[in-house]
């Protein structure tokens, strides 16, 4: 496979950037390129057939600021025939009512396109009230990381999720 996976993240505290770097390491440097959304252009996303979007959620269910700035551009991108996965960082205790809402906000911005969404993640093992990142009652739209309350589970979750992604992408 060619180097065709674009990993896009926005990060204020470094948690989402750290997660993006771990995902790239697990997927493979030879087939993926990592981008900070703050320095990205529409064309950066358009050139990849597989895109992984990473976002943290701030305050009361708000997008990380760089994603908030990029959202109007994201809505203009043609995602038809692309494969998209999500990962999100959040705090399930202090923001239990808005846990990782950013993932759901990004999904809702592009869900109407003819896109192959992959990488759903079980919602068991987390304790929260509500989340826009839920696909259904048992699954999130993508990988969910809580570096504030469960940092000891992050690397294992990343490794397990990237194995799942590689299977869904038919890599290896």
Short mmCIF file of N, CA and C in Angstrom, two decimals, residues 1-7 23-35 47-52 162 165-167 169-172:
data_model
loop_
_atom_site.label_atom_id
_atom_site.label_comp_id
_atom_site.label_asym_id
_atom_site.label_seq_id
_atom_site.Cartn_x
_atom_site.Cartn_y
_atom_site.Cartn_z
N UNK A 1 0.85 -1.20 0.00
CA UNK A 1 0.00 0.00 0.00
C UNK A 1 0.88 1.25 0.00
N UNK A 2 0.42 2.23 -0.71
CA UNK A 2 1.17 3.49 -0.75
C UNK A 2 0.91 4.30 0.51
N UNK A 3 1.68 5.33 0.69
CA UNK A 3 1.54 6.22 1.84
C UNK A 3 0.31 7.08 1.62
N UNK A 4 -0.85 6.57 2.07
CA UNK A 4 -2.09 7.22 1.70
C UNK A 4 -2.99 7.55 2.89
N UNK A 5 -2.57 7.28 4.11
CA UNK A 5 -3.40 7.58 5.27
C UNK A 5 -2.97 8.93 5.84
N UNK A 6 -3.91 9.85 5.91
CA UNK A 6 -3.64 11.16 6.51
C UNK A 6 -4.23 11.20 7.90
N UNK A 7 -3.40 11.50 8.90
CA UNK A 7 -3.84 11.62 10.29
C UNK A 7 -3.84 13.10 10.64
N UNK A 23 -0.83 6.66 17.23
CA UNK A 23 -1.59 6.01 16.16
C UNK A 23 -0.72 5.84 14.93
N UNK A 24 0.01 6.90 14.55
CA UNK A 24 0.88 6.80 13.38
C UNK A 24 1.93 5.72 13.57
N UNK A 25 2.52 5.64 14.74
CA UNK A 25 3.54 4.62 15.02
C UNK A 25 2.94 3.22 14.86
N UNK A 26 1.73 3.02 15.38
CA UNK A 26 1.09 1.70 15.29
C UNK A 26 0.64 1.36 13.87
N UNK A 27 0.17 2.34 13.13
CA UNK A 27 -0.28 2.10 11.75
C UNK A 27 0.92 1.90 10.83
N UNK A 28 1.94 2.71 11.02
CA UNK A 28 3.13 2.60 10.21
C UNK A 28 3.49 3.93 9.57
N UNK A 29 4.72 4.35 9.81
CA UNK A 29 5.20 5.60 9.22
C UNK A 29 5.25 5.54 7.70
N UNK A 30 5.44 4.32 7.18
CA UNK A 30 5.58 4.16 5.74
C UNK A 30 4.28 4.35 4.97
N UNK A 31 3.14 4.28 5.67
CA UNK A 31 1.86 4.41 4.97
C UNK A 31 1.00 5.56 5.48
N UNK A 32 1.55 6.36 6.40
CA UNK A 32 0.74 7.45 6.96
C UNK A 32 1.54 8.74 7.08
N UNK A 33 0.80 9.84 7.01
CA UNK A 33 1.36 11.17 7.19
C UNK A 33 0.53 11.87 8.25
N UNK A 34 1.19 12.57 9.13
CA UNK A 34 0.49 13.25 10.23
C UNK A 34 0.47 14.76 9.99
N UNK A 35 -0.65 15.38 10.33
CA UNK A 35 -0.85 16.81 10.10
C UNK A 35 -1.46 17.46 11.34
N UNK A 47 -6.12 14.87 -0.69
CA UNK A 47 -5.17 14.00 -1.38
C UNK A 47 -5.09 12.58 -0.80
N UNK A 48 -5.73 12.34 0.34
CA UNK A 48 -5.68 11.02 0.97
C UNK A 48 -6.99 10.27 0.74
N UNK A 49 -6.90 8.98 0.50
CA UNK A 49 -8.10 8.16 0.37
C UNK A 49 -8.60 7.70 1.73
N UNK A 50 -7.70 7.65 2.71
CA UNK A 50 -8.09 7.33 4.08
C UNK A 50 -7.66 8.47 5.00
N UNK A 51 -8.60 8.92 5.82
CA UNK A 51 -8.35 10.07 6.69
C UNK A 51 -8.75 9.70 8.12
N UNK A 52 -7.86 9.98 9.06
CA UNK A 52 -8.16 9.80 10.47
C UNK A 52 -8.18 11.19 11.10
N UNK A 162 -5.88 0.51 16.46
CA UNK A 162 -5.15 0.54 15.19
C UNK A 162 -5.11 -0.84 14.54
N UNK A 165 -8.41 -0.96 12.81
CA UNK A 165 -8.38 -0.10 11.63
C UNK A 165 -7.64 -0.79 10.48
N UNK A 166 -6.50 -1.38 10.79
CA UNK A 166 -5.72 -2.05 9.74
C UNK A 166 -6.50 -3.21 9.12
N UNK A 167 -7.25 -3.93 9.94
CA UNK A 167 -8.10 -5.01 9.40
C UNK A 167 -9.17 -4.43 8.50
N UNK A 169 -9.09 -1.73 6.87
CA UNK A 169 -8.45 -1.17 5.66
C UNK A 169 -7.78 -2.23 4.80
N UNK A 170 -7.79 -3.47 5.31
CA UNK A 170 -7.12 -4.59 4.63
C UNK A 170 -5.62 -4.36 4.48
N UNK A 171 -5.04 -3.84 5.57
CA UNK A 171 -3.59 -3.67 5.65
C UNK A 171 -3.08 -4.79 6.53
N UNK A 172 -2.17 -5.58 6.05
CA UNK A 172 -1.59 -6.73 6.73
C UNK A 172 -2.46 -7.92 6.71
#
